[in-house]
PDB file of C-alpha atoms and ligand atoms in Angstrom:
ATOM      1  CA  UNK A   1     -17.334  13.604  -0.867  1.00  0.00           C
ATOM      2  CA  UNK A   2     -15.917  10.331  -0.469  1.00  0.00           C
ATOM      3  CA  UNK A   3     -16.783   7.609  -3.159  1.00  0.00           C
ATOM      4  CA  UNK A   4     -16.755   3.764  -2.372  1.00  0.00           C
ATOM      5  CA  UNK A   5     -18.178   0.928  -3.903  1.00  0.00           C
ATOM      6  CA  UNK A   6     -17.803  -2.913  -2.140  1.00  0.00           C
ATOM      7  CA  UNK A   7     -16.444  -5.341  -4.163  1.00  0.00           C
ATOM      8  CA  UNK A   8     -17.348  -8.804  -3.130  1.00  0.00           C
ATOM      9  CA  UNK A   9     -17.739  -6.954   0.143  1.00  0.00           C
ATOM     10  CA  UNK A  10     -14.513  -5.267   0.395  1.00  0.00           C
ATOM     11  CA  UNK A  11     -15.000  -1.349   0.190  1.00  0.00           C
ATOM     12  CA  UNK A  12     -13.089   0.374  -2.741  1.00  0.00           C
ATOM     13  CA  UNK A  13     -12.805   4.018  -3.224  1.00  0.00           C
ATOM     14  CA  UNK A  14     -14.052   5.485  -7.056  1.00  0.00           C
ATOM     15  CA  UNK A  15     -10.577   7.806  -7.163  1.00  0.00           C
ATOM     16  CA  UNK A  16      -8.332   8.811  -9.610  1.00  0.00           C
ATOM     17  CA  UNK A  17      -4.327   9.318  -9.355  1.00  0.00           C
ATOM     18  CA  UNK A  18      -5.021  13.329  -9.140  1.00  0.00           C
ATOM     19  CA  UNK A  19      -7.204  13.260  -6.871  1.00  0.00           C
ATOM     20  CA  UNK A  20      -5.850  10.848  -4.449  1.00  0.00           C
ATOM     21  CA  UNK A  21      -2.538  12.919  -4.490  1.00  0.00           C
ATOM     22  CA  UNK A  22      -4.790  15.959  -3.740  1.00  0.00           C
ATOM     23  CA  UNK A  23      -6.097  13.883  -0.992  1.00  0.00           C
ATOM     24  CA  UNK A  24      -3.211  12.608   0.565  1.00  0.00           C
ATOM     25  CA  UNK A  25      -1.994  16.458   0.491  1.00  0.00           C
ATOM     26  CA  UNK A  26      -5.195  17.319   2.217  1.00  0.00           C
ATOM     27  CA  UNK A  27      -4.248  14.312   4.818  1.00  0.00           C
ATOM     28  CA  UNK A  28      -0.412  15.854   5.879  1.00  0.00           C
ATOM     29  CA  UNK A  29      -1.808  19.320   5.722  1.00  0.00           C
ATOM     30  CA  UNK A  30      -4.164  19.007   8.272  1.00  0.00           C
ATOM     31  CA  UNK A  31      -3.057  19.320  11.771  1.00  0.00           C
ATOM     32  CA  UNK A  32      -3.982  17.259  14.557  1.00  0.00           C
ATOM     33  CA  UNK A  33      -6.444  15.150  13.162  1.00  0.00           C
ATOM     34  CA  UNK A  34      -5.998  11.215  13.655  1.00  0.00           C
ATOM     35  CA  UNK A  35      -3.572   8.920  11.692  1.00  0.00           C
ATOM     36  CA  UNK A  36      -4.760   8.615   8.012  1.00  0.00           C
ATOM     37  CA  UNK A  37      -4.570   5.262   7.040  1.00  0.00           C
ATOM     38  CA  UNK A  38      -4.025   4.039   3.293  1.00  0.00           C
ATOM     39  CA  UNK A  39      -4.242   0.734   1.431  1.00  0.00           C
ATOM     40  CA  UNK A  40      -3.744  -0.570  -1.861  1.00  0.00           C
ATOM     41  CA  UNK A  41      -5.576  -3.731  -1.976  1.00  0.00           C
ATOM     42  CA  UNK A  42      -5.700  -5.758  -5.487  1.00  0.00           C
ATOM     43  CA  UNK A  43      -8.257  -8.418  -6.324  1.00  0.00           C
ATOM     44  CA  UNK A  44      -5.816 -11.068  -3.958  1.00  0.00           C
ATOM     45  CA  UNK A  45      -5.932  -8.849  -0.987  1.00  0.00           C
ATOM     46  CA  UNK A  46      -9.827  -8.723  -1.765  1.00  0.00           C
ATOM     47  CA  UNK A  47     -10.566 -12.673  -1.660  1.00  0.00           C
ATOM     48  CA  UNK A  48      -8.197 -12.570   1.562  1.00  0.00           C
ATOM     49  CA  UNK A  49     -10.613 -10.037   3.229  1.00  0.00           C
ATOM     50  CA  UNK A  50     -13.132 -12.049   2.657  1.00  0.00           C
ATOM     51  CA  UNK A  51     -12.331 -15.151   4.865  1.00  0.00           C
ATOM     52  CA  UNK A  52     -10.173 -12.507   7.096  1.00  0.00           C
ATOM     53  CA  UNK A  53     -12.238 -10.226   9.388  1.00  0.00           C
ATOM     54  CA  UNK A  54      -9.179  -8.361  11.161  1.00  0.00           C
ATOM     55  CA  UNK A  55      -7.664  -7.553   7.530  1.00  0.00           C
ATOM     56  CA  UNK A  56     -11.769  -6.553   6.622  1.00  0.00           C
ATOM     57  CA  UNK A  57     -11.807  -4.317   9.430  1.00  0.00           C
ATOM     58  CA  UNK A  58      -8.698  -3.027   8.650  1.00  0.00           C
ATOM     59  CA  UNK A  59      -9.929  -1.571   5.037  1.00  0.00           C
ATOM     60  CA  UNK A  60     -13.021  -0.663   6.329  1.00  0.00           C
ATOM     61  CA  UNK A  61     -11.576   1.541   8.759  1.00  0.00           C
ATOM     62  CA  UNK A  62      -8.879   3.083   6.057  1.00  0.00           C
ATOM     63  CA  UNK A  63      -9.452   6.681   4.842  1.00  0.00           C
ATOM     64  CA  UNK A  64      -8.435   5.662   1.409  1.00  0.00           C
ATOM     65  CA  UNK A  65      -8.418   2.079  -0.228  1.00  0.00           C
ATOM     66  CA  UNK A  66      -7.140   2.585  -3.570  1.00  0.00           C
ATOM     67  CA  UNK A  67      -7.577   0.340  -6.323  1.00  0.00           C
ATOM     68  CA  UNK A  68      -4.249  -1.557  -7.265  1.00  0.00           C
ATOM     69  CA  UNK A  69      -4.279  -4.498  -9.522  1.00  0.00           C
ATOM     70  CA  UNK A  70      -6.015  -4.134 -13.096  1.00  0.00           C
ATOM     71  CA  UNK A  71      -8.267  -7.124 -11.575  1.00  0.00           C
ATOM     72  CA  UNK A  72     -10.421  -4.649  -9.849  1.00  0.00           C
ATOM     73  CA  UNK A  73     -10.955  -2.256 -12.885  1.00  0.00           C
ATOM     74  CA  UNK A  74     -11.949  -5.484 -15.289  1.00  0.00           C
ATOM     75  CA  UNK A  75     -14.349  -6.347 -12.277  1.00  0.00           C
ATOM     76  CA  UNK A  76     -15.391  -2.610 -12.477  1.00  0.00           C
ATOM     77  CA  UNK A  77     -15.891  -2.822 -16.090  1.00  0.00           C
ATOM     78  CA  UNK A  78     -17.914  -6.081 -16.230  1.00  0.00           C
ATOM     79  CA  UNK A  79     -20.124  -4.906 -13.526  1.00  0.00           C
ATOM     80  CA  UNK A  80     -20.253  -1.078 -13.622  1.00  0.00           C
ATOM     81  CA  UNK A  81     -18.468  -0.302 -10.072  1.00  0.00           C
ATOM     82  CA  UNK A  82     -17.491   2.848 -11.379  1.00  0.00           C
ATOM     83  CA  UNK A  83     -13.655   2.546 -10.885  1.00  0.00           C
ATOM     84  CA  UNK A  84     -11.858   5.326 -12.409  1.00  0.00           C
ATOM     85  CA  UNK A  85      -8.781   3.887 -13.173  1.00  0.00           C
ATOM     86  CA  UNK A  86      -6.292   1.931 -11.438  1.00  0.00           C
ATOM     87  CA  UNK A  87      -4.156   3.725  -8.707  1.00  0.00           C
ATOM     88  CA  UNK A  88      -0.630   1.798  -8.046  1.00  0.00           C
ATOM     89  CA  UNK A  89       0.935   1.990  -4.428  1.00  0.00           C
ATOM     90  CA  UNK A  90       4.180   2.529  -6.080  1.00  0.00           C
ATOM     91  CA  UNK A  91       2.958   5.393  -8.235  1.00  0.00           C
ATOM     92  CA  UNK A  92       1.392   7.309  -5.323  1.00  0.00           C
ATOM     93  CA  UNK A  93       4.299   6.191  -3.138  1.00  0.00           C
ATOM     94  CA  UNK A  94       6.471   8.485  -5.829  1.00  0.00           C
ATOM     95  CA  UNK A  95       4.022  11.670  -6.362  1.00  0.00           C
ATOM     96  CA  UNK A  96       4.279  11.467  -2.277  1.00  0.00           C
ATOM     97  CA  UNK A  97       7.557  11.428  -2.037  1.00  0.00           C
ATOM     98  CA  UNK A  98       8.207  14.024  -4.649  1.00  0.00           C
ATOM     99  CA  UNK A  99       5.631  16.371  -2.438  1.00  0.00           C
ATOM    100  CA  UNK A 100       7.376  15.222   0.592  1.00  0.00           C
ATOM    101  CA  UNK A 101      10.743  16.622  -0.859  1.00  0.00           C
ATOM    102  CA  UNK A 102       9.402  19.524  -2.318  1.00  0.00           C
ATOM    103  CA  UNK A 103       7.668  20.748   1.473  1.00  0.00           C
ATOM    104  CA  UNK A 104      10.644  19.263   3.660  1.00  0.00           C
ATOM    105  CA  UNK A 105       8.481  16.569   5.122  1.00  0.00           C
ATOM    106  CA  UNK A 106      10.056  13.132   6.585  1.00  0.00           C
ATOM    107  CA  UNK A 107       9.414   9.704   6.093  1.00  0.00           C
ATOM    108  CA  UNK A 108      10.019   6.554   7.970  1.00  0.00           C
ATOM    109  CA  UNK A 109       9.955   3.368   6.119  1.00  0.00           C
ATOM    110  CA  UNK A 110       9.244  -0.066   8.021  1.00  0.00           C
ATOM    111  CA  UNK A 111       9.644  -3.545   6.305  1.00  0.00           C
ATOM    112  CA  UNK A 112      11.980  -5.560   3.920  1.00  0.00           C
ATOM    113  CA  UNK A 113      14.530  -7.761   5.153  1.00  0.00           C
ATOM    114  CA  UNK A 114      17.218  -6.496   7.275  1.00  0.00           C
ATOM    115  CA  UNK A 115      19.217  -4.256   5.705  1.00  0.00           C
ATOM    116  CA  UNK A 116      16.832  -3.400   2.627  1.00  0.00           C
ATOM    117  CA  UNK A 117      15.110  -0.269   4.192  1.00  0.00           C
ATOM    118  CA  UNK A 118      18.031   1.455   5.257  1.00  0.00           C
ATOM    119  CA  UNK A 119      19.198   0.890   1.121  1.00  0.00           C
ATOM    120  CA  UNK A 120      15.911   2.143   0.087  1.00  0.00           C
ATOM    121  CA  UNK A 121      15.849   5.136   2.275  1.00  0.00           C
ATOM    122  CA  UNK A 122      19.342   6.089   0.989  1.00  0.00           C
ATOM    123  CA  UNK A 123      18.048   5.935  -2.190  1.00  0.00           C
ATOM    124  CA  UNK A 124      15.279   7.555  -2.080  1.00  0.00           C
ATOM    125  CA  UNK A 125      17.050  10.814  -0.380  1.00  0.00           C
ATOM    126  CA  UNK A 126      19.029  10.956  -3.677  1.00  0.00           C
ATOM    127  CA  UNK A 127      16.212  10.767  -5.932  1.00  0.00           C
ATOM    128  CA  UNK A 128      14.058  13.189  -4.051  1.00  0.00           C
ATOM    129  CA  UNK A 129      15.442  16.523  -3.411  1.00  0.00           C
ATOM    130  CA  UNK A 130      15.295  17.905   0.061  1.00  0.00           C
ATOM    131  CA  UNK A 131      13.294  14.876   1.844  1.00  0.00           C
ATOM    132  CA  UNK A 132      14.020  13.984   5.143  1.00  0.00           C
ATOM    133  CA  UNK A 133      14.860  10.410   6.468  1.00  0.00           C
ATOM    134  CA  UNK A 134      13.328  10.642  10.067  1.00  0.00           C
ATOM    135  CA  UNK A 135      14.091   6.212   9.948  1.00  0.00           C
ATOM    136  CA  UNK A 136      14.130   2.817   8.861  1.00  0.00           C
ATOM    137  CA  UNK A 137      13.078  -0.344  10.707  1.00  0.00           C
ATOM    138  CA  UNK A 138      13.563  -4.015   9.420  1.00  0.00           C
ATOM    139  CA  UNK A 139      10.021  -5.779   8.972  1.00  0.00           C
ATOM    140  CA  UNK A 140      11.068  -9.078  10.418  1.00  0.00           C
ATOM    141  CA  UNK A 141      10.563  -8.381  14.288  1.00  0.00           C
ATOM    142  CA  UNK A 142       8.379 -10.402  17.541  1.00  0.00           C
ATOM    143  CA  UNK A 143       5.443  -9.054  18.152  1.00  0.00           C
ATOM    144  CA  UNK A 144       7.234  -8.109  21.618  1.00  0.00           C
ATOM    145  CA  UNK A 145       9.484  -5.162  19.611  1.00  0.00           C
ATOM    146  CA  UNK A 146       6.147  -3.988  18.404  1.00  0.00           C
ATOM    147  CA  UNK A 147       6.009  -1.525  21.032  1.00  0.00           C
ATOM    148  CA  UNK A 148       9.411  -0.128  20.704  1.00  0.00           C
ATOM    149  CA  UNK A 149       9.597   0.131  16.774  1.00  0.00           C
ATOM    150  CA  UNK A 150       6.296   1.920  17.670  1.00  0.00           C
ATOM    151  CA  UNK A 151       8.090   4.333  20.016  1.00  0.00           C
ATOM    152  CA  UNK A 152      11.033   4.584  17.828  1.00  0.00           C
ATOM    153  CA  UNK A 153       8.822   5.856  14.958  1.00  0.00           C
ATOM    154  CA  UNK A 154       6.988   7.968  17.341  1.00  0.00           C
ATOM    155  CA  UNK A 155      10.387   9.384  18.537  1.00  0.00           C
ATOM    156  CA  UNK A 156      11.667  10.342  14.766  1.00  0.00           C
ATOM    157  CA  UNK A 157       8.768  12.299  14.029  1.00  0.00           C
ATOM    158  CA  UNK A 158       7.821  11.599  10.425  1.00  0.00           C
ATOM    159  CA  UNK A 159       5.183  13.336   8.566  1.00  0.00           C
ATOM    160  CA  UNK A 160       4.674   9.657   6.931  1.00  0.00           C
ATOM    161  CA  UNK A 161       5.386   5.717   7.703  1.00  0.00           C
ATOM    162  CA  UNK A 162       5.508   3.400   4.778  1.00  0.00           C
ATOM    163  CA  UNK A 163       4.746  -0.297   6.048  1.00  0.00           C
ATOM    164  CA  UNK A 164       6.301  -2.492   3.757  1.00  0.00           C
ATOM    165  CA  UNK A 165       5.607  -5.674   5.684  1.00  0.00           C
ATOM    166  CA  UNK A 166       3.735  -7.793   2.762  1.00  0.00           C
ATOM    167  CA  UNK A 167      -0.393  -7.803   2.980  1.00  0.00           C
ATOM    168  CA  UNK A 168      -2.000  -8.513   5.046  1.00  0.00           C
ATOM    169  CA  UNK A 169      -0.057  -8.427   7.424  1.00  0.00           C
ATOM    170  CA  UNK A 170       0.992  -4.500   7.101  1.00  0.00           C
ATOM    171  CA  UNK A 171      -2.955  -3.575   6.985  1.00  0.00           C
ATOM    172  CA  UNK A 172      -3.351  -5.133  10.783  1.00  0.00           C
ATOM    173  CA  UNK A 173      -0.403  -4.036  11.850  1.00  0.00           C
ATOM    174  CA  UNK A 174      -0.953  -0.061  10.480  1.00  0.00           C
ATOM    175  CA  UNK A 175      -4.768  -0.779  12.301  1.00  0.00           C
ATOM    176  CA  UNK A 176      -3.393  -2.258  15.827  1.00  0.00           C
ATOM    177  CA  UNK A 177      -1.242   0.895  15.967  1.00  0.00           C
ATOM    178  CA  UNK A 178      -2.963   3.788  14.691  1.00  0.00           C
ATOM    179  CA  UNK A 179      -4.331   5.115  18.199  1.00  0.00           C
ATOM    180  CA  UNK A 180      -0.493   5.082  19.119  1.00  0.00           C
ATOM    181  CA  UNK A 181       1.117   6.406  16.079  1.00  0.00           C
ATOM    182  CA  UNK A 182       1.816   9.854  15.725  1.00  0.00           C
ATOM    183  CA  UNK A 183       2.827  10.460  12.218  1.00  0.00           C
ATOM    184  CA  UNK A 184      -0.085  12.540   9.775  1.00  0.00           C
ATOM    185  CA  UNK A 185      -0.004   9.114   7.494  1.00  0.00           C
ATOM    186  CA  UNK A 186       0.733   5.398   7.451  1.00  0.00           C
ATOM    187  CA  UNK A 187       0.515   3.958   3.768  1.00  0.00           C
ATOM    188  CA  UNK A 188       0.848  -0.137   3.281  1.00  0.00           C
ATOM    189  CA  UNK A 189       2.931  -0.465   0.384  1.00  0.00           C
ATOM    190  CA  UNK A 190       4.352  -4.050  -0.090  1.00  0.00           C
ATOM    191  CA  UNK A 191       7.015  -4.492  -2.069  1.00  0.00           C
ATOM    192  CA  UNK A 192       8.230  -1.109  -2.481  1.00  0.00           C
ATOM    193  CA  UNK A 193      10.880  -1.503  -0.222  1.00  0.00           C
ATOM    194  CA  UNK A 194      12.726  -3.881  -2.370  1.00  0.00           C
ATOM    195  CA  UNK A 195      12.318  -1.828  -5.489  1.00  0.00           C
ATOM    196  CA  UNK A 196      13.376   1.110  -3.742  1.00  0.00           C
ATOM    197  CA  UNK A 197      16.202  -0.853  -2.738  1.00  0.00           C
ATOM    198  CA  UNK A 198      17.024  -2.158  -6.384  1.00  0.00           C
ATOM    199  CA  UNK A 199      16.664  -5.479  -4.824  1.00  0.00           C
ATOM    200  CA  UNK A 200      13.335  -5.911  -6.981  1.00  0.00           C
ATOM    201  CA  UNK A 201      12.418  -4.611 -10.064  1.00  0.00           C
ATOM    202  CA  UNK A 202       9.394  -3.282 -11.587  1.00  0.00           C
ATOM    203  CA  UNK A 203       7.716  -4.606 -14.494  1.00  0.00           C
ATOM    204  CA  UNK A 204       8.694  -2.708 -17.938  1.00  0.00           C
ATOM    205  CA  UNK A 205       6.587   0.104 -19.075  1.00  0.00           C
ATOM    206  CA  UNK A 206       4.699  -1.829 -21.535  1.00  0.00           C
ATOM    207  CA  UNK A 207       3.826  -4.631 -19.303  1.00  0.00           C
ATOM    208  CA  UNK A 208       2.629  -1.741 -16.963  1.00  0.00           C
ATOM    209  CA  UNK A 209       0.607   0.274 -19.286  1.00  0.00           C
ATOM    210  CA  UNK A 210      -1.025  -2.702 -20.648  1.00  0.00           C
ATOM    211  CA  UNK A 211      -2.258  -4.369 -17.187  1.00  0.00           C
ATOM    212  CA  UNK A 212       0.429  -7.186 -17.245  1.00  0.00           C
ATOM    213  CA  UNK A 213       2.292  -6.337 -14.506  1.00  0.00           C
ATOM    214  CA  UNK A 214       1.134  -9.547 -12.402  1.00  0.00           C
ATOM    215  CA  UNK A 215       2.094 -11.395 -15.909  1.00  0.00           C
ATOM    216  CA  UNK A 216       5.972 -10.156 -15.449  1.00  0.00           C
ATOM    217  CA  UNK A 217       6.004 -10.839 -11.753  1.00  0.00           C
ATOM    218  CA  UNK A 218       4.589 -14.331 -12.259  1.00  0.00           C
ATOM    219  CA  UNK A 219       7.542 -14.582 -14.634  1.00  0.00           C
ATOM    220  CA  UNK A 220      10.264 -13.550 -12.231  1.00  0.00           C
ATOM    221  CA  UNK A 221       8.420 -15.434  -9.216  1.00  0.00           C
ATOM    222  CA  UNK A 222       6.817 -18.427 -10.014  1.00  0.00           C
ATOM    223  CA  UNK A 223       6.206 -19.244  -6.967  1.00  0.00           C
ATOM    224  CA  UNK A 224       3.688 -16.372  -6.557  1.00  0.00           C
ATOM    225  CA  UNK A 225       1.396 -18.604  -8.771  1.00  0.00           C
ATOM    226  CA  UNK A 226      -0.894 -20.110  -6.455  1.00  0.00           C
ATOM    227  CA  UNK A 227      -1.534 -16.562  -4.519  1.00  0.00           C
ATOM    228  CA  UNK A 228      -2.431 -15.822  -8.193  1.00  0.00           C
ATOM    229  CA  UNK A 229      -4.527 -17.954  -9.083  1.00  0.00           C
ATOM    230  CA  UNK A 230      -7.322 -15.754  -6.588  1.00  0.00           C
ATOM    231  CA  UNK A 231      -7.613 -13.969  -9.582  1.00  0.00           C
ATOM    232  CA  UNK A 232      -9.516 -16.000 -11.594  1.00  0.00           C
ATOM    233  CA  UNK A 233     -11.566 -16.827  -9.009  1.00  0.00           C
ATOM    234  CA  UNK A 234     -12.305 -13.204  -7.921  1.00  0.00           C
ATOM    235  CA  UNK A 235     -13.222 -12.383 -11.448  1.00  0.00           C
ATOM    236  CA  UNK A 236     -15.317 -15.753 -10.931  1.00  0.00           C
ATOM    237  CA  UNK A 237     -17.045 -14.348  -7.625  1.00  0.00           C
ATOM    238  CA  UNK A 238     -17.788 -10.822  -9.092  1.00  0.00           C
ATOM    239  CA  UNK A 239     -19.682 -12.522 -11.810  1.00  0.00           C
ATOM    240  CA  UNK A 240     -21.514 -15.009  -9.921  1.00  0.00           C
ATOM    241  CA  UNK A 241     -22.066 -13.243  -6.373  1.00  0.00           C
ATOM    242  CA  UNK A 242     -22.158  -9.540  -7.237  1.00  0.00           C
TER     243      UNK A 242
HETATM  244  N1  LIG B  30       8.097  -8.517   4.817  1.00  0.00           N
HETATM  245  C1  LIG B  30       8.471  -8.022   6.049  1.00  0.00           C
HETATM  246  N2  LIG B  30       8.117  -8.729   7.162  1.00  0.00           N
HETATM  247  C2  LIG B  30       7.405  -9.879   7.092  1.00  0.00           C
HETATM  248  C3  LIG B  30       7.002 -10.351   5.817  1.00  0.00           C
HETATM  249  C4  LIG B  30       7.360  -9.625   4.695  1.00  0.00           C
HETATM  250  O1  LIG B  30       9.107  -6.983   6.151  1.00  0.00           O
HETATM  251  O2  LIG B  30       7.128 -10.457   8.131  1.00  0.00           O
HETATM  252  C5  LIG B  30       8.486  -7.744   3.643  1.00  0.00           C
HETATM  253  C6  LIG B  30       9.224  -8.529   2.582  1.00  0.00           C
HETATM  254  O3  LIG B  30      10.596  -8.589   2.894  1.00  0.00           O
HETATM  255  C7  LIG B  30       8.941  -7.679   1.359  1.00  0.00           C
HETATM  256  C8  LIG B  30       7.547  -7.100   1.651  1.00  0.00           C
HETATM  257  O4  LIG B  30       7.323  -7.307   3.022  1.00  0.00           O
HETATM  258  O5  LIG B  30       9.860  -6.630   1.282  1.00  0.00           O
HETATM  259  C9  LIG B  30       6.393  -7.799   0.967  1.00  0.00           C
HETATM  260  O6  LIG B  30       6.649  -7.975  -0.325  1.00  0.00           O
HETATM  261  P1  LIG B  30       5.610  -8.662  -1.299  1.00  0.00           P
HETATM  262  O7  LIG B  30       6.091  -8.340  -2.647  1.00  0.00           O
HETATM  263  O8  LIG B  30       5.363 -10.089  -0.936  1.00  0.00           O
HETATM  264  O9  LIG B  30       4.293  -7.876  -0.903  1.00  0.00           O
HETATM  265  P2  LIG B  30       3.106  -7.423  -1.787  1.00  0.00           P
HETATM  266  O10 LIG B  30       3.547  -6.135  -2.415  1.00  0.00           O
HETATM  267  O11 LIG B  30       2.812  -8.521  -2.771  1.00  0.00           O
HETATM  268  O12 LIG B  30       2.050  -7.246  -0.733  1.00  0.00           O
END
């Protein structure tokens, strides 16, 4: 049985790393059901929802929302959500591909600047054994290619799309599409492109196992500060409105 809980409206699910691997096994083993749709959302993504009704629709039509960002579990703690643990995109991403390699299964990968997917696919063909590379699309297209990069997935086949096109914008587009889709999986993972592609890195261990990892990235990209700075605020929100 599925387990959610709405934060500050946004629906979370209550899921562990295991099981959501079991689940997204469950999702490419079953035949001819409907695109599964998964997002990571952290506490950012959650204050976007908010004022953002497509990207809320979006999640609340997903089959798994998993709980990136440590923001969420400290919300979780303070208020007794229930959140497991925290559940990276990237992490998944990897125990997926691993699977994917180990079964034979394909993957398509859309986003990143020009250039960066096809780096990333390479990549990732070398570090997991025996996956397949049904394609790679660039993530800066008009919404008038939409329909062919649709029919070009469509035509390769893949057991699973990545969209690494940046939220929220790869949660509407993975939602506008998913009657036409037919891959078993679409999965909105960011960034990943880039550090698939080496053109990004992920934080150090330490920063990851201690819940600093927006701490490093702020570091790298200062820029990213004021898209930060949601976090105190949704911390702020949980407290006061939930
Ligand atoms: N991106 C894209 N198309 C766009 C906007 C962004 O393909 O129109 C890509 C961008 O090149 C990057 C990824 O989406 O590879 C988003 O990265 P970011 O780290 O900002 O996303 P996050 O993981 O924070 O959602």
């Amino acid at each position: 049985m599925r387990q959610q809980v709405r934060i500050l409206g946004v629906p979370i699910d209550i899921i562990t790393e295991e099981e959501t691997f079991q689940k997204l096994v469950s999702f490419l083993d079953a035949e001819g059901e409907a695109l599964k749709k998964i997002y990571t959302p952290n506490p950012e993504i959650v204050m976007v929802a908010q004022q953002d009704p497509e990207l809320l629709k979006a999640l609340e039509d997903a089959d798994l929302v998993l709980p990136d960002g440590i923001g969420l579990l400290i919300a979780s703690k303070l208020k007794g959500f229930g959140l497991k643990e925290r559940v990276t995109g990237i992490d998944t991403m990897d125990k997926l591909l691993t699977y994917c390699g180990e079964q034979g299964k394909s993957i398509f990968l859309l986003g990143g600047k020009p250039g960066t997917a096809e780096i990333a696919c390479k990549n990732m063909g070398n570090k997991y054994r025996g996956l397949k590379i049904a394609g790679f699309h660039h993530g800066y297209f008009q919404e008038m290619d939409e329909v062919e990069i649709v029919e070009g997935i469509n035509k390769a086949q893949p057991d699973v799309l990545f969209v690494c096109l940046g939220a929220p914008k790869q949660e509407k587009w993975v939602n506008k599409y998913k009657h036409q889709l037919h891959c078993r999986l679409a999965m909105g993972v960011g960034g990943s492109v880039d550090i698939y592609a080496g053109t990004a890195k992920r934080a150090p261990v330490i920063f990851q196992k201690t819940g600093l990892e927006w701490f490093y990235r702020l570091a790298k990209e200062p820029w990213r500060i004021k898209r930060m700075m949601a976090l105190p605020k949704f911390l702020i929100d949980v407290l006061r409105k939930q």
